[in-house]
mmCIF file of C-alpha atoms and ligand atoms in Angstrom:
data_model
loop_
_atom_site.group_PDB
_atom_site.id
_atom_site.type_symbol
_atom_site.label_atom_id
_atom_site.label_comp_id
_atom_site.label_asym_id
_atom_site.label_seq_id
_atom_site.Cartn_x
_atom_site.Cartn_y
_atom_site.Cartn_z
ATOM 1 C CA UNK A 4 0.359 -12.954 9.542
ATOM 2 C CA UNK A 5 0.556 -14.333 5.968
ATOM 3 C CA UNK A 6 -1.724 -15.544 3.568
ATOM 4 C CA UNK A 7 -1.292 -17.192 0.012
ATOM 5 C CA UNK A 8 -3.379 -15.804 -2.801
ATOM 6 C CA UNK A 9 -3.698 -17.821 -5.743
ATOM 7 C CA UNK A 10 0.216 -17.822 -6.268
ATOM 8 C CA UNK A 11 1.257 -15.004 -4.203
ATOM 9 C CA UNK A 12 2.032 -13.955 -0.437
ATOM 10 C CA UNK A 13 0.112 -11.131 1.058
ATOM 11 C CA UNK A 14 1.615 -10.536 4.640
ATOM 12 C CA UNK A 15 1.194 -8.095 7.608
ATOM 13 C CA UNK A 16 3.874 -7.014 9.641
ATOM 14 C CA UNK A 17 4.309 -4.345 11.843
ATOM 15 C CA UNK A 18 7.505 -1.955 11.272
ATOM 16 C CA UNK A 19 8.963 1.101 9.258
ATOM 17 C CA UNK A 20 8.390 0.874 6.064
ATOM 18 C CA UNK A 21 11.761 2.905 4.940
ATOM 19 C CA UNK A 22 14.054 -0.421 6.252
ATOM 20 C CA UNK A 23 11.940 -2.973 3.821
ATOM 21 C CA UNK A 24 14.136 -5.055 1.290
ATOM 22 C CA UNK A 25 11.339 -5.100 -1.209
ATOM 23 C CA UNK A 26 11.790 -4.056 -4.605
ATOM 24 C CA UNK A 27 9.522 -1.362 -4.173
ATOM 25 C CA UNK A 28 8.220 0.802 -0.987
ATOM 26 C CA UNK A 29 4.834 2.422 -1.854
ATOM 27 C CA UNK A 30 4.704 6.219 0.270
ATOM 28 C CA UNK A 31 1.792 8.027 1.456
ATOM 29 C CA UNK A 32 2.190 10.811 -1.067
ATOM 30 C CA UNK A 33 0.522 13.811 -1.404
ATOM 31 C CA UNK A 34 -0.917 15.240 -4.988
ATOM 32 C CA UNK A 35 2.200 17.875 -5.333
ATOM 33 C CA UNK A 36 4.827 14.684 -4.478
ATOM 34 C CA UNK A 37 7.037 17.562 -2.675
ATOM 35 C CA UNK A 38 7.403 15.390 0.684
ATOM 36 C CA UNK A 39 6.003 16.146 3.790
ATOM 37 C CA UNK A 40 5.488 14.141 7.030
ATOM 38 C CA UNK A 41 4.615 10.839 8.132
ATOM 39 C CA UNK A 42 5.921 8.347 5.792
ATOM 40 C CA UNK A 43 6.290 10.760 3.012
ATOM 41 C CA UNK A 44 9.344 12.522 5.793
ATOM 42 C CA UNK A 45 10.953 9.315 6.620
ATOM 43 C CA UNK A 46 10.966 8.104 3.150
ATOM 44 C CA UNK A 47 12.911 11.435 1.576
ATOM 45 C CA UNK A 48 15.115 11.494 4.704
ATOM 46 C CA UNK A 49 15.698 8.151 4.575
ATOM 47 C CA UNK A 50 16.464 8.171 0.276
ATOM 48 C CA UNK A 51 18.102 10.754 0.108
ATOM 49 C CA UNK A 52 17.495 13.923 -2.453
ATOM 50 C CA UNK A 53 17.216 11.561 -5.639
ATOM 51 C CA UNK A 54 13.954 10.690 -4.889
ATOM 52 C CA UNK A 55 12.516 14.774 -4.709
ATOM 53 C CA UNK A 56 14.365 15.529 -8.181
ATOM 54 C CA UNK A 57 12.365 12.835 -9.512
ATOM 55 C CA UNK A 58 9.090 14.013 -8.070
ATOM 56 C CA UNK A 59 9.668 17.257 -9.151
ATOM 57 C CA UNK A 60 10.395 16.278 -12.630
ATOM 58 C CA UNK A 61 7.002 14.065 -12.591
ATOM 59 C CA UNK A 62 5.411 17.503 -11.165
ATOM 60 C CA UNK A 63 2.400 15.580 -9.330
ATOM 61 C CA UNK A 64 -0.349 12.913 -9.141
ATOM 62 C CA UNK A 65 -4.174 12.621 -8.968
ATOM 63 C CA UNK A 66 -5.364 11.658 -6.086
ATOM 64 C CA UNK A 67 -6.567 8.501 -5.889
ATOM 65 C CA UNK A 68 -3.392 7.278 -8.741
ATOM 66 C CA UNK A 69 0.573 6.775 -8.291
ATOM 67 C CA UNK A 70 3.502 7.195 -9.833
ATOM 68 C CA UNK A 71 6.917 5.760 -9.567
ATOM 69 C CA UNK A 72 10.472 7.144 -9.100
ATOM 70 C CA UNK A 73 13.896 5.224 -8.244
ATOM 71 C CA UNK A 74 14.536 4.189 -4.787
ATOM 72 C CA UNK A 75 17.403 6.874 -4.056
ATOM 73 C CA UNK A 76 19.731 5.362 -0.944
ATOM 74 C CA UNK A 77 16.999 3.080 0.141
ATOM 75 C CA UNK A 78 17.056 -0.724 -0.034
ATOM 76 C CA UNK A 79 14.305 -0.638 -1.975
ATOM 77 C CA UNK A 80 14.838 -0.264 -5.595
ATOM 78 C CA UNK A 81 11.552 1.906 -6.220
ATOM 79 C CA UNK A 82 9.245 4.261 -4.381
ATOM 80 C CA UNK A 83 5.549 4.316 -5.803
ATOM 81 C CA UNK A 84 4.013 7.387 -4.461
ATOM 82 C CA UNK A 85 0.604 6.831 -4.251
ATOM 83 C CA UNK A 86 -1.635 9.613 -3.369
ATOM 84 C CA UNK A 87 -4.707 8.663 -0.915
ATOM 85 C CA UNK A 88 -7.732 10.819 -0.436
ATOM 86 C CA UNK A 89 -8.024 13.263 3.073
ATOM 87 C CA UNK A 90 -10.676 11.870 5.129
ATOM 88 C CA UNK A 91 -14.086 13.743 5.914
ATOM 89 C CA UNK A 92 -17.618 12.033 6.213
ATOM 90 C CA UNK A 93 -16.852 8.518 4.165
ATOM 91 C CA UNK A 94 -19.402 10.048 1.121
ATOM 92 C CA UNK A 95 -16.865 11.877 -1.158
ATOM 93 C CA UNK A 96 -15.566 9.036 -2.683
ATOM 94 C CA UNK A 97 -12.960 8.050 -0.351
ATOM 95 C CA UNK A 98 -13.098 4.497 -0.506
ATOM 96 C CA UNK A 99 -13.011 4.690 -4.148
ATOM 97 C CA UNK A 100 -10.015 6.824 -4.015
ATOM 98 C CA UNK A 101 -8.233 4.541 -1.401
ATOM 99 C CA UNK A 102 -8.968 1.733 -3.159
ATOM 100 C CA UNK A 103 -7.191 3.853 -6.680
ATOM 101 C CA UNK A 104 -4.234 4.843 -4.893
ATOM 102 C CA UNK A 105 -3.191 0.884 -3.979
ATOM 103 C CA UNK A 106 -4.297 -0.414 -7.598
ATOM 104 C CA UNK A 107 -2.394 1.766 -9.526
ATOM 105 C CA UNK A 108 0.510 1.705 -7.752
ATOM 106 C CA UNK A 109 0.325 -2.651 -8.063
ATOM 107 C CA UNK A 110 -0.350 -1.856 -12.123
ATOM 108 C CA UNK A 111 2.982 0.241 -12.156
ATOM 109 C CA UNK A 112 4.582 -2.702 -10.060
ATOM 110 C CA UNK A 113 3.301 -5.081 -12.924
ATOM 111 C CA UNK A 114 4.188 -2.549 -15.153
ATOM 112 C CA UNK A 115 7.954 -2.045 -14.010
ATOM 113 C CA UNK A 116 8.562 -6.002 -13.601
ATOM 114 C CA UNK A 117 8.548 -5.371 -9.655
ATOM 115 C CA UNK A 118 7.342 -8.682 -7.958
ATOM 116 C CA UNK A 119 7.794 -7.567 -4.206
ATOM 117 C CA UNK A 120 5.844 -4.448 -2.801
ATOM 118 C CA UNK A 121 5.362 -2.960 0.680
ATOM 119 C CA UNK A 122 2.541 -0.672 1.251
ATOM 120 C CA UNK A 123 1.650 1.462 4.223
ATOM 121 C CA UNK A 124 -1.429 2.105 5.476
ATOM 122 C CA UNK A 125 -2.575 4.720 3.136
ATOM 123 C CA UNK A 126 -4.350 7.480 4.464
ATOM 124 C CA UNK A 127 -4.058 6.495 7.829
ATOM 125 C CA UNK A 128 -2.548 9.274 9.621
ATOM 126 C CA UNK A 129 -2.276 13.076 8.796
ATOM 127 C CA UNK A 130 -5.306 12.233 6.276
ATOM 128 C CA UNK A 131 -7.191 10.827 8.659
ATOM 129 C CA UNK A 132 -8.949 8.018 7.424
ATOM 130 C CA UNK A 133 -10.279 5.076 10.374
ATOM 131 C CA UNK A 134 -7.588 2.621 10.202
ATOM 132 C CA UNK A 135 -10.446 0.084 10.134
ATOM 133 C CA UNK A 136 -12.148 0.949 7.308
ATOM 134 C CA UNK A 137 -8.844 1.636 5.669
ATOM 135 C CA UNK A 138 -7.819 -1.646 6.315
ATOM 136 C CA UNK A 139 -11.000 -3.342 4.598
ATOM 137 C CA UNK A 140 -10.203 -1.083 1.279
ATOM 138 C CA UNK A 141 -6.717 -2.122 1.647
ATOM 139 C CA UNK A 142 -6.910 -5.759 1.600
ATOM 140 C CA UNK A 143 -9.765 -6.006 -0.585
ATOM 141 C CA UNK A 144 -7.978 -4.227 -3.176
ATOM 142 C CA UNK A 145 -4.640 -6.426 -3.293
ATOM 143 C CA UNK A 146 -6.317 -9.192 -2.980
ATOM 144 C CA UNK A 147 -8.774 -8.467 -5.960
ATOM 145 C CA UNK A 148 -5.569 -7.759 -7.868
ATOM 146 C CA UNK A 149 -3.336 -10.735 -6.574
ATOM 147 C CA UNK A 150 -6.221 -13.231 -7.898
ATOM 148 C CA UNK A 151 -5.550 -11.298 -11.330
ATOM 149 C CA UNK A 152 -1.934 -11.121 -11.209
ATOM 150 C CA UNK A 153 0.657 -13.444 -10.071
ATOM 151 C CA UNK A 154 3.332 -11.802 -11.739
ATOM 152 C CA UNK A 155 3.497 -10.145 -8.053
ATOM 153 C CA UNK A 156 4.881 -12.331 -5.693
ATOM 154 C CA UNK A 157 4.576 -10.625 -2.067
ATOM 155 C CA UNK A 158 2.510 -7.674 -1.104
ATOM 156 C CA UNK A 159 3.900 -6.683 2.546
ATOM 157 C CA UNK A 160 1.986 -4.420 4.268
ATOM 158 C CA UNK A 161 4.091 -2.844 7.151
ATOM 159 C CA UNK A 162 2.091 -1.120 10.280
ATOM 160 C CA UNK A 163 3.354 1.203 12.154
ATOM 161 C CA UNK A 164 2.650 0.515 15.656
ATOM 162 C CA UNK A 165 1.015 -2.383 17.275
ATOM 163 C CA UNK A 166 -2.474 -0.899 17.036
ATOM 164 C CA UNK A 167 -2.406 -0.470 13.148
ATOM 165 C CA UNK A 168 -0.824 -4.189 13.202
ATOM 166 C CA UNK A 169 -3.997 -5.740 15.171
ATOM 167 C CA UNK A 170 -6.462 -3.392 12.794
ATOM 168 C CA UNK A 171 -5.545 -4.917 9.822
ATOM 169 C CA UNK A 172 -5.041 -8.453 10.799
ATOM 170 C CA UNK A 173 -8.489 -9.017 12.488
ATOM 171 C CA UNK A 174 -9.679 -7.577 9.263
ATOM 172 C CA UNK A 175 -7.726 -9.848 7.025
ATOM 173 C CA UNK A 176 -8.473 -12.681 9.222
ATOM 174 C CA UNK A 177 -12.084 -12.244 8.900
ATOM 175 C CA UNK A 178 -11.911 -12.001 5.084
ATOM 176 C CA UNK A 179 -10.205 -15.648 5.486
ATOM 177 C CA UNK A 180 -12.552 -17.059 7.217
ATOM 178 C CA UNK A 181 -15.522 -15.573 6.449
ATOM 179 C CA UNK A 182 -18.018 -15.590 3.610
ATOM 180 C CA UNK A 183 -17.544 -15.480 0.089
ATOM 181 C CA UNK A 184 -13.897 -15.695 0.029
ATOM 182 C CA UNK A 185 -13.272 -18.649 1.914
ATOM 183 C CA UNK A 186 -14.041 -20.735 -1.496
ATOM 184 C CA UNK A 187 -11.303 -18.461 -3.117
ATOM 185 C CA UNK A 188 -8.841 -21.226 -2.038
ATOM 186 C CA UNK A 189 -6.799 -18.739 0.290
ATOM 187 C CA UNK A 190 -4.218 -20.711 2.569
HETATM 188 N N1 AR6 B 21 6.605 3.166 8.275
HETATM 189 C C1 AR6 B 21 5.345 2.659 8.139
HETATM 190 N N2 AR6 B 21 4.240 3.359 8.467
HETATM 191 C C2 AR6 B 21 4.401 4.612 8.946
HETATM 192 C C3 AR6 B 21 5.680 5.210 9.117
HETATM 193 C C4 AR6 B 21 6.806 4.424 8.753
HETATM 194 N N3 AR6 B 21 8.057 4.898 8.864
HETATM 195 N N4 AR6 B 21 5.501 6.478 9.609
HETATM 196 C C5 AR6 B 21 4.148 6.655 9.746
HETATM 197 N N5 AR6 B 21 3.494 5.527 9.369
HETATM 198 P P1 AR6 B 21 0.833 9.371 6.885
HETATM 199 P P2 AR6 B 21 -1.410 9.840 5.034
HETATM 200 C C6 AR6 B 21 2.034 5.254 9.329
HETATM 201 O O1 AR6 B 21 0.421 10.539 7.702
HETATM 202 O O2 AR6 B 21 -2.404 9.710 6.120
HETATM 203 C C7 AR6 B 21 2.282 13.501 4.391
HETATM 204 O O3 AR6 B 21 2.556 14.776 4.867
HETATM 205 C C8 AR6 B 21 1.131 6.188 10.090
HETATM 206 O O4 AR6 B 21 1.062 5.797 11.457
HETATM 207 O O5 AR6 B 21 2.270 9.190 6.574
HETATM 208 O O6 AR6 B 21 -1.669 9.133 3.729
HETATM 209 C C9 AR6 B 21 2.072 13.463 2.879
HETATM 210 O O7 AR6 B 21 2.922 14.378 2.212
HETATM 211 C C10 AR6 B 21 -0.190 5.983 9.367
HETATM 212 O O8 AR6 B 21 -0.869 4.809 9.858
HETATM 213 O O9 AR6 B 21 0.082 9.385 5.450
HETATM 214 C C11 AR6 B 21 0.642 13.853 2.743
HETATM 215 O O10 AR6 B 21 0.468 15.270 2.782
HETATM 216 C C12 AR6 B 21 0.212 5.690 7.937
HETATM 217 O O11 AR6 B 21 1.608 5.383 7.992
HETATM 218 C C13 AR6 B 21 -0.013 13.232 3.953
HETATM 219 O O12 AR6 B 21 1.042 13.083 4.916
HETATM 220 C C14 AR6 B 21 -0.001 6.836 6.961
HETATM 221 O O13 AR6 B 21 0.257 8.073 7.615
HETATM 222 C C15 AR6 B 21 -0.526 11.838 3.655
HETATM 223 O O14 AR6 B 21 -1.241 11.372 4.755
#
């Protein structure tokens, strides 16, 4: 599924995010940035050692910010490592976190020139947060940022697995065609 936002792309597909051509793949990071599993695993296995030597010399992240380091032997020229918050009642600030980790890492996208980004689903998995509140943070967030800043041409968010894939596009499709934002002028 795509959408246009003022003058950029948002779109949902569902894949691994380690085989994406955009300039930048956002991980699921962790505040040390050391690796570990998930997409955090596949990313550093994927990149190569590059990618930890430049974590290491960052020496961590917030949670709820990113940071950015080259894109080792991936496609992608950058990984933004953007640090989501664990999951445990919905009260300690977790959507506000979520909603921090994908901002900053679009403001170090604007910030590095990078006009293509794929994201995964933040927080989804070995943090536990419901995929479908997850999603609503998600794609309220890039799109509150898109409408600011076209300098970012395509925001690709790429689900893993077909449930993840169906999550987030009934809850894009209702922010189309729903309420508030349907005088936004999506497409
Ligand atoms: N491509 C796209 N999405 C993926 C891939 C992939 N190759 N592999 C998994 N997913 P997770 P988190 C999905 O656990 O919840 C690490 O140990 C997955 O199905 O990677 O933010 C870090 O170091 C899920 O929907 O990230 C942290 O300690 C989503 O990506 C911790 O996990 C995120 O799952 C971060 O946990």
């Amino acid at each position: 599924m795509k959408v246009t936002i003022n003058r950029s792309v948002l779109e949902l597909v569902e894949g691994d995010i380690t085989l994406q051509d955009t300039e930048a793949i956002v991980n699921a990071a962790n505040p040390s940035l050391l690796g570990g599993g998930g997409v955090d695993g596949a990313i550093h296995r994927a990149g190569g050692p590059q990618i930890l030597e430049e974590c290491k010399a960052i020496g961590g992240c917030p949670t709820g910010e990113a940071r950015i380091t080259g894109g080792g032997r991936l496609k992608a020229r950058y990984v933004i490592h953007a640090v989501g918050p664990v999951y445990k009642d919905g009260r300690q600030r977790e959507p506000d976190l979520l909603a921090g980790a994908y901002w900053s890492s679009l403001e170090l996208a604007s910030r590095n020139k990078i006009k293509t980004v794929a994201f995964p689903a933040i927080s989804t998995g070995v943090y536990g947060y419901p995929m479908e509140a997850a999603a609503e943070v998600a794609l309220t967030t890039v799109r509150r940022y898109l409408e600011g800043h076209s300098e970012i041409q395509q925001v690709r968010f790429v689900l893993f697995g077909r449930m993840s894939y169906e999550v987030f596009e009934r809850v894009l499709r209702t922010m189309k065609e729903t309420g508030p934002l349907k005088k936004r002028g999506w497409t």
